[in-house]
Amino acid sequence: MNFLAHIYLSGDNDLLKIGNFMADSIRGHSYDVYPEEIQKGILLHRSIDSFTDMHPTFRQSKHRLHEKYGHYSGVIMDIFYDHFLAKNWNTYSDEKLEDFADNFYHLLKDNYDVLTEKVKSMIPYMFARNWLVSYASIDGLQMIMFHMDHRTKNRVNMHESIVELLENYIEFENEFTLFFDELRQHCANKLKELNV
């Protein structure tokens, strides 16, 4: 799952959201320097990633992209699944996506000092292009893919995967829906385990 899903799956705990959001830039046990709730967000993020990578439905989705995009098929699929979450946002939240995104951007600004340098360097682009809302449209998704290509030095031209998305749109969306219900339950259980 990509940024939107990780933030959403953190529930209403602000520090948990921050930890979950920036976990990819924190290696090994170096997370133990952060406040406890941020640590729990990092652990939740890792649990989400493990669950996703091993899930047969996600693997089925990813398999359609593997021949052309190799290792990056998982990265692309994470973004596609965030697209379906954003597109169907009203199914999963009573809060408007635009408000959810604005609130999270303010949360990052208010907690700027605790963010990793990698996240600090990324958020100006995130804010300027409103990534969390952009996931909902194909044009927004393409913009995000172009940015990902830039970050990966155009190794596999991820923006071209929009073709595969449109060709298999119904299958991808159905797989996302099945998978995300199970992931939400997994996260609910993990949050209980973390005493959140």
PDB file of N, CA, C and O in Angstrom, residues 104-132:
ATOM      1  N   PHE A 104      -3.967  16.067   7.204  1.00  0.00           N
ATOM      2  CA  PHE A 104      -2.682  15.368   7.317  1.00  0.00           C
ATOM      3  C   PHE A 104      -1.524  16.285   6.956  1.00  0.00           C
ATOM      4  O   PHE A 104      -0.478  16.264   7.617  1.00  0.00           O
ATOM      5  N   TYR A 105      -1.683  17.123   5.932  1.00  0.00           N
ATOM      6  CA  TYR A 105      -0.621  18.066   5.581  1.00  0.00           C
ATOM      7  C   TYR A 105      -0.329  19.012   6.755  1.00  0.00           C
ATOM      8  O   TYR A 105       0.831  19.300   7.059  1.00  0.00           O
ATOM      9  N   HIS A 106      -1.375  19.477   7.427  1.00  0.00           N
ATOM     10  CA  HIS A 106      -1.180  20.345   8.607  1.00  0.00           C
ATOM     11  C   HIS A 106      -0.481  19.589   9.727  1.00  0.00           C
ATOM     12  O   HIS A 106       0.367  20.154  10.429  1.00  0.00           O
ATOM     13  N   LEU A 107      -0.817  18.319   9.869  1.00  0.00           N
ATOM     14  CA  LEU A 107      -0.181  17.480  10.881  1.00  0.00           C
ATOM     15  C   LEU A 107       1.323  17.376  10.628  1.00  0.00           C
ATOM     16  O   LEU A 107       2.137  17.472  11.562  1.00  0.00           O
ATOM     17  N   LEU A 108       1.709  17.198   9.370  1.00  0.00           N
ATOM     18  CA  LEU A 108       3.135  17.134   9.032  1.00  0.00           C
ATOM     19  C   LEU A 108       3.831  18.460   9.338  1.00  0.00           C
ATOM     20  O   LEU A 108       4.941  18.469   9.885  1.00  0.00           O
ATOM     21  N   LYS A 109       3.181  19.568   8.990  1.00  0.00           N
ATOM     22  CA  LYS A 109       3.783  20.882   9.276  1.00  0.00           C
ATOM     23  C   LYS A 109       3.948  21.084  10.779  1.00  0.00           C
ATOM     24  O   LYS A 109       4.980  21.591  11.240  1.00  0.00           O
ATOM     25  N   ASP A 110       2.945  20.674  11.556  1.00  0.00           N
ATOM     26  CA  ASP A 110       2.982  20.868  13.008  1.00  0.00           C
ATOM     27  C   ASP A 110       4.012  19.980  13.695  1.00  0.00           C
ATOM     28  O   ASP A 110       4.425  20.263  14.822  1.00  0.00           O
ATOM     29  N   ASN A 111       4.409  18.908  13.032  1.00  0.00           N
ATOM     30  CA  ASN A 111       5.374  17.960  13.609  1.00  0.00           C
ATOM     31  C   ASN A 111       6.633  17.856  12.754  1.00  0.00           C
ATOM     32  O   ASN A 111       7.305  16.813  12.754  1.00  0.00           O
ATOM     33  N   TYR A 112       6.962  18.922  12.071  1.00  0.00           N
ATOM     34  CA  TYR A 112       8.051  18.926  11.100  1.00  0.00           C
ATOM     35  C   TYR A 112       9.374  18.460  11.720  1.00  0.00           C
ATOM     36  O   TYR A 112      10.138  17.711  11.102  1.00  0.00           O
ATOM     37  N   ASP A 113       9.634  18.875  12.960  1.00  0.00           N
ATOM     38  CA  ASP A 113      10.933  18.588  13.592  1.00  0.00           C
ATOM     39  C   ASP A 113      11.184  17.099  13.800  1.00  0.00           C
ATOM     40  O   ASP A 113      12.338  16.671  13.873  1.00  0.00           O
ATOM     41  N   VAL A 114      10.115  16.307  13.890  1.00  0.00           N
ATOM     42  CA  VAL A 114      10.288  14.878  14.159  1.00  0.00           C
ATOM     43  C   VAL A 114      10.449  14.063  12.871  1.00  0.00           C
ATOM     44  O   VAL A 114      10.835  12.908  12.910  1.00  0.00           O
ATOM     45  N   LEU A 115      10.203  14.682  11.715  1.00  0.00           N
ATOM     46  CA  LEU A 115      10.256  13.969  10.438  1.00  0.00           C
ATOM     47  C   LEU A 115      11.695  13.649  10.040  1.00  0.00           C
ATOM     48  O   LEU A 115      12.622  14.388  10.370  1.00  0.00           O
ATOM     49  N   THR A 116      11.873  12.567   9.286  1.00  0.00           N
ATOM     50  CA  THR A 116      13.195  12.234   8.765  1.00  0.00           C
ATOM     51  C   THR A 116      13.563  13.206   7.647  1.00  0.00           C
ATOM     52  O   THR A 116      12.689  13.851   7.043  1.00  0.00           O
ATOM     53  N   GLU A 117      14.854  13.306   7.378  1.00  0.00           N
ATOM     54  CA  GLU A 117      15.314  14.225   6.315  1.00  0.00           C
ATOM     55  C   GLU A 117      14.727  13.822   4.961  1.00  0.00           C
ATOM     56  O   GLU A 117      14.388  14.684   4.146  1.00  0.00           O
ATOM     57  N   LYS A 118      14.622  12.535   4.722  1.00  0.00           N
ATOM     58  CA  LYS A 118      14.056  12.066   3.448  1.00  0.00           C
ATOM     59  C   LYS A 118      12.616  12.539   3.288  1.00  0.00           C
ATOM     60  O   LYS A 118      12.217  12.988   2.209  1.00  0.00           O
ATOM     61  N   VAL A 119      11.830  12.441   4.360  1.00  0.00           N
ATOM     62  CA  VAL A 119      10.437  12.885   4.297  1.00  0.00           C
ATOM     63  C   VAL A 119      10.372  14.403   4.149  1.00  0.00           C
ATOM     64  O   VAL A 119       9.578  14.933   3.358  1.00  0.00           O
ATOM     65  N   LYS A 120      11.223  15.123   4.868  1.00  0.00           N
ATOM     66  CA  LYS A 120      11.245  16.591   4.752  1.00  0.00           C
ATOM     67  C   LYS A 120      11.522  17.032   3.319  1.00  0.00           C
ATOM     68  O   LYS A 120      10.960  18.021   2.843  1.00  0.00           O
ATOM     69  N   SER A 121      12.400  16.305   2.620  1.00  0.00           N
ATOM     70  CA  SER A 121      12.733  16.684   1.238  1.00  0.00           C
ATOM     71  C   SER A 121      11.601  16.369   0.263  1.00  0.00           C
ATOM     72  O   SER A 121      11.504  16.966  -0.807  1.00  0.00           O
ATOM     73  N   MET A 122      10.738  15.431   0.650  1.00  0.00           N
ATOM     74  CA  MET A 122       9.659  14.996  -0.240  1.00  0.00           C
ATOM     75  C   MET A 122       8.380  15.818  -0.085  1.00  0.00           C
ATOM     76  O   MET A 122       7.659  16.039  -1.057  1.00  0.00           O
ATOM     77  N   ILE A 123       8.106  16.297   1.129  1.00  0.00           N
ATOM     78  CA  ILE A 123       6.771  16.871   1.357  1.00  0.00           C
ATOM     79  C   ILE A 123       6.465  18.161   0.586  1.00  0.00           C
ATOM     80  O   ILE A 123       5.290  18.386   0.298  1.00  0.00           O
ATOM     81  N   PRO A 124       7.449  18.982   0.202  1.00  0.00           N
ATOM     82  CA  PRO A 124       7.064  20.128  -0.633  1.00  0.00           C
ATOM     83  C   PRO A 124       6.373  19.706  -1.939  1.00  0.00           C
ATOM     84  O   PRO A 124       5.400  20.335  -2.368  1.00  0.00           O
ATOM     85  N   TYR A 125       6.862  18.618  -2.548  1.00  0.00           N
ATOM     86  CA  TYR A 125       6.245  18.096  -3.772  1.00  0.00           C
ATOM     87  C   TYR A 125       4.864  17.517  -3.474  1.00  0.00           C
ATOM     88  O   TYR A 125       3.922  17.681  -4.238  1.00  0.00           O
ATOM     89  N   MET A 126       4.775  16.825  -2.352  1.00  0.00           N
ATOM     90  CA  MET A 126       3.510  16.226  -1.946  1.00  0.00           C
ATOM     91  C   MET A 126       2.446  17.302  -1.749  1.00  0.00           C
ATOM     92  O   MET A 126       1.308  17.170  -2.209  1.00  0.00           O
ATOM     93  N   PHE A 127       2.817  18.379  -1.057  1.00  0.00           N
ATOM     94  CA  PHE A 127       1.874  19.466  -0.802  1.00  0.00           C
ATOM     95  C   PHE A 127       1.503  20.174  -2.110  1.00  0.00           C
ATOM     96  O   PHE A 127       0.325  20.422  -2.378  1.00  0.00           O
ATOM     97  N   ALA A 128       2.520  20.500  -2.902  1.00  0.00           N
ATOM     98  CA  ALA A 128       2.284  21.287  -4.118  1.00  0.00           C
ATOM     99  C   ALA A 128       1.389  20.557  -5.105  1.00  0.00           C
ATOM    100  O   ALA A 128       0.553  21.170  -5.772  1.00  0.00           O
ATOM    101  N   ARG A 129       1.539  19.231  -5.178  1.00  0.00           N
ATOM    102  CA  ARG A 129       0.761  18.449  -6.153  1.00  0.00           C
ATOM    103  C   ARG A 129      -0.405  17.705  -5.505  1.00  0.00           C
ATOM    104  O   ARG A 129      -1.108  16.963  -6.172  1.00  0.00           O
ATOM    105  N   ASN A 130      -0.573  17.931  -4.194  1.00  0.00           N
ATOM    106  CA  ASN A 130      -1.684  17.331  -3.443  1.00  0.00           C
ATOM    107  C   ASN A 130      -1.820  15.838  -3.761  1.00  0.00           C
ATOM    108  O   ASN A 130      -2.859  15.359  -4.200  1.00  0.00           O
ATOM    109  N   TRP A 131      -0.756  15.110  -3.484  1.00  0.00           N
ATOM    110  CA  TRP A 131      -0.704  13.690  -3.836  1.00  0.00           C
ATOM    111  C   TRP A 131      -1.891  12.895  -3.318  1.00  0.00           C
ATOM    112  O   TRP A 131      -2.438  12.057  -4.029  1.00  0.00           O
ATOM    113  N   LEU A 132      -2.258  13.110  -2.063  1.00  0.00           N
ATOM    114  CA  LEU A 132      -3.282  12.257  -1.459  1.00  0.00           C
ATOM    115  C   LEU A 132      -4.614  12.349  -2.186  1.00  0.00           C
ATOM    116  O   LEU A 132      -5.337  11.358  -2.302  1.00  0.00           O
TER     117      LEU A 132
END
